[in-house]
Amino acid sequence: MKNRPYRIHKKHPPQKKGCDESIEETLKKLQKPGSKGSDYRERSLKIHGLICAKCGREFDEKTRNLLTVHHRDGNHLNNPPDGSNWENLCIYCHDDEHSRELLGNYLSDQKE
Ligand SMILES: [Zn+2]
Ligand SMILES: [Zn+2]
């Protein structure tokens, strides 16, 4: 009992491991639906600031809901982490930007 080596590499926490994994998976599943659309918005606001890229109007924490994220290439699935496809536009400029398109779906998706 006394010459027990210290460098035991125990490799059997079987029950615990299974437990951790299931929690992680649960968290992943929980995060997926939430990051659907609101995630890139927050990021874009952080990267580009609370200001409309078109009219220069500034916003703060209270009025930030008037600021929306425009996708330069029009592809809402194209969300590069550096924000190169995003443009922060106030809802008026954004509406203007999409005046030729159907913005209804996009705006209703932003409202929460
Ligand atoms: Zn604007
Ligand atoms: Zn847009």
PDB file of C-alpha atoms in Angstrom, residues 5-97:
ATOM      1  CA  PRO A   5       2.938   5.227  -7.476  1.00  0.00           C
ATOM      2  CA  TYR A   6       1.747   8.741  -7.879  1.00  0.00           C
ATOM      3  CA  ARG A   7       1.515   8.670 -11.588  1.00  0.00           C
ATOM      4  CA  ILE A   8      -1.468   6.495 -11.794  1.00  0.00           C
ATOM      5  CA  HIS A   9      -3.287   7.290 -14.936  1.00  0.00           C
ATOM      6  CA  LYS A  10      -6.722   6.347 -13.924  1.00  0.00           C
ATOM      7  CA  LYS A  11      -8.857   5.863 -16.878  1.00  0.00           C
ATOM      8  CA  HIS A  12     -12.109   4.842 -15.468  1.00  0.00           C
ATOM      9  CA  PRO A  13     -14.523   7.502 -14.444  1.00  0.00           C
ATOM     10  CA  PRO A  14     -17.125   5.791 -16.598  1.00  0.00           C
ATOM     11  CA  GLN A  15     -20.310   6.977 -15.012  1.00  0.00           C
ATOM     12  CA  LYS A  16     -19.238  10.547 -14.581  1.00  0.00           C
ATOM     13  CA  LYS A  17     -17.983  10.842 -18.104  1.00  0.00           C
ATOM     14  CA  GLY A  18     -21.230   9.687 -19.558  1.00  0.00           C
ATOM     15  CA  CYS A  19     -22.993  12.205 -17.440  1.00  0.00           C
ATOM     16  CA  ASP A  20     -20.832  15.107 -18.585  1.00  0.00           C
ATOM     17  CA  GLU A  21     -21.247  14.238 -22.194  1.00  0.00           C
ATOM     18  CA  SER A  22     -24.972  14.198 -22.015  1.00  0.00           C
ATOM     19  CA  ILE A  23     -24.991  17.607 -20.375  1.00  0.00           C
ATOM     20  CA  GLU A  24     -22.737  18.996 -23.043  1.00  0.00           C
ATOM     21  CA  GLU A  25     -24.905  17.613 -25.747  1.00  0.00           C
ATOM     22  CA  THR A  26     -27.974  19.032 -24.120  1.00  0.00           C
ATOM     23  CA  LEU A  27     -26.343  22.440 -23.982  1.00  0.00           C
ATOM     24  CA  LYS A  28     -25.375  22.237 -27.619  1.00  0.00           C
ATOM     25  CA  LYS A  29     -28.899  21.393 -28.563  1.00  0.00           C
ATOM     26  CA  LEU A  30     -30.203  24.249 -26.482  1.00  0.00           C
ATOM     27  CA  GLN A  31     -27.830  26.715 -28.079  1.00  0.00           C
ATOM     28  CA  LYS A  32     -28.559  25.762 -31.636  1.00  0.00           C
ATOM     29  CA  PRO A  33     -32.062  27.148 -32.047  1.00  0.00           C
ATOM     30  CA  GLY A  34     -31.202  30.291 -30.112  1.00  0.00           C
ATOM     31  CA  SER A  35     -28.274  31.201 -32.310  1.00  0.00           C
ATOM     32  CA  LYS A  36     -30.433  31.023 -35.384  1.00  0.00           C
ATOM     33  CA  GLY A  37     -30.778  34.715 -36.072  1.00  0.00           C
ATOM     34  CA  SER A  38     -30.130  36.855 -33.038  1.00  0.00           C
ATOM     35  CA  ASP A  39     -26.524  35.848 -32.628  1.00  0.00           C
ATOM     36  CA  TYR A  40     -25.086  37.616 -35.647  1.00  0.00           C
ATOM     37  CA  ARG A  41     -27.093  40.703 -34.863  1.00  0.00           C
ATOM     38  CA  GLU A  42     -25.429  41.150 -31.509  1.00  0.00           C
ATOM     39  CA  ARG A  43     -22.053  40.519 -33.051  1.00  0.00           C
ATOM     40  CA  SER A  44     -22.571  42.977 -35.821  1.00  0.00           C
ATOM     41  CA  LEU A  45     -23.692  45.652 -33.380  1.00  0.00           C
ATOM     42  CA  LYS A  46     -20.553  44.999 -31.381  1.00  0.00           C
ATOM     43  CA  ILE A  47     -18.249  45.083 -34.361  1.00  0.00           C
ATOM     44  CA  HIS A  48     -19.723  48.043 -36.203  1.00  0.00           C
ATOM     45  CA  GLY A  49     -21.171  49.913 -33.266  1.00  0.00           C
ATOM     46  CA  LEU A  50     -24.638  51.277 -32.592  1.00  0.00           C
ATOM     47  CA  ILE A  51     -24.716  53.527 -35.610  1.00  0.00           C
ATOM     48  CA  CYS A  52     -26.494  53.384 -38.923  1.00  0.00           C
ATOM     49  CA  ALA A  53     -24.014  52.879 -41.719  1.00  0.00           C
ATOM     50  CA  LYS A  54     -26.165  54.851 -44.107  1.00  0.00           C
ATOM     51  CA  CYS A  55     -27.588  57.910 -42.372  1.00  0.00           C
ATOM     52  CA  GLY A  56     -25.117  57.983 -39.493  1.00  0.00           C
ATOM     53  CA  ARG A  57     -27.807  58.055 -36.869  1.00  0.00           C
ATOM     54  CA  GLU A  58     -26.567  56.855 -33.513  1.00  0.00           C
ATOM     55  CA  PHE A  59     -28.334  54.541 -31.158  1.00  0.00           C
ATOM     56  CA  ASP A  60     -27.992  53.459 -27.589  1.00  0.00           C
ATOM     57  CA  GLU A  61     -29.086  50.546 -25.469  1.00  0.00           C
ATOM     58  CA  LYS A  62     -32.655  51.814 -25.406  1.00  0.00           C
ATOM     59  CA  THR A  63     -33.036  52.429 -29.116  1.00  0.00           C
ATOM     60  CA  ARG A  64     -30.871  49.616 -30.422  1.00  0.00           C
ATOM     61  CA  ASN A  65     -33.994  47.716 -31.414  1.00  0.00           C
ATOM     62  CA  LEU A  66     -34.318  50.238 -34.239  1.00  0.00           C
ATOM     63  CA  LEU A  67     -30.985  49.148 -35.590  1.00  0.00           C
ATOM     64  CA  THR A  68     -30.974  46.114 -37.824  1.00  0.00           C
ATOM     65  CA  VAL A  69     -28.301  44.124 -39.537  1.00  0.00           C
ATOM     66  CA  HIS A  70     -28.219  44.227 -43.296  1.00  0.00           C
ATOM     67  CA  HIS A  71     -26.435  41.541 -45.264  1.00  0.00           C
ATOM     68  CA  ARG A  72     -24.405  43.135 -47.976  1.00  0.00           C
ATOM     69  CA  ASP A  73     -24.727  40.215 -50.318  1.00  0.00           C
ATOM     70  CA  GLY A  74     -28.346  39.643 -49.368  1.00  0.00           C
ATOM     71  CA  ASN A  75     -27.609  36.188 -48.043  1.00  0.00           C
ATOM     72  CA  HIS A  76     -28.733  35.895 -44.460  1.00  0.00           C
ATOM     73  CA  LEU A  77     -26.840  32.643 -44.106  1.00  0.00           C
ATOM     74  CA  ASN A  78     -23.544  34.276 -44.949  1.00  0.00           C
ATOM     75  CA  ASN A  79     -22.339  35.425 -41.544  1.00  0.00           C
ATOM     76  CA  PRO A  80     -18.557  35.698 -41.478  1.00  0.00           C
ATOM     77  CA  PRO A  81     -17.232  36.231 -37.947  1.00  0.00           C
ATOM     78  CA  ASP A  82     -15.335  39.375 -38.949  1.00  0.00           C
ATOM     79  CA  GLY A  83     -18.605  41.076 -39.863  1.00  0.00           C
ATOM     80  CA  SER A  84     -17.582  41.771 -43.434  1.00  0.00           C
ATOM     81  CA  ASN A  85     -21.009  40.868 -44.735  1.00  0.00           C
ATOM     82  CA  TRP A  86     -22.883  42.927 -42.199  1.00  0.00           C
ATOM     83  CA  GLU A  87     -23.977  46.500 -42.204  1.00  0.00           C
ATOM     84  CA  ASN A  88     -25.845  48.107 -39.354  1.00  0.00           C
ATOM     85  CA  LEU A  89     -28.789  50.006 -40.747  1.00  0.00           C
ATOM     86  CA  CYS A  90     -31.609  51.719 -38.944  1.00  0.00           C
ATOM     87  CA  ILE A  91     -34.976  50.270 -39.848  1.00  0.00           C
ATOM     88  CA  TYR A  92     -35.690  53.220 -42.130  1.00  0.00           C
ATOM     89  CA  CYS A  93     -32.513  52.916 -44.129  1.00  0.00           C
ATOM     90  CA  HIS A  94     -32.827  49.174 -44.117  1.00  0.00           C
ATOM     91  CA  ASP A  95     -36.312  49.432 -45.496  1.00  0.00           C
ATOM     92  CA  ASP A  96     -34.990  51.794 -48.131  1.00  0.00           C
ATOM     93  CA  GLU A  97     -32.176  49.436 -48.963  1.00  0.00           C
TER      94      GLU A  97
END
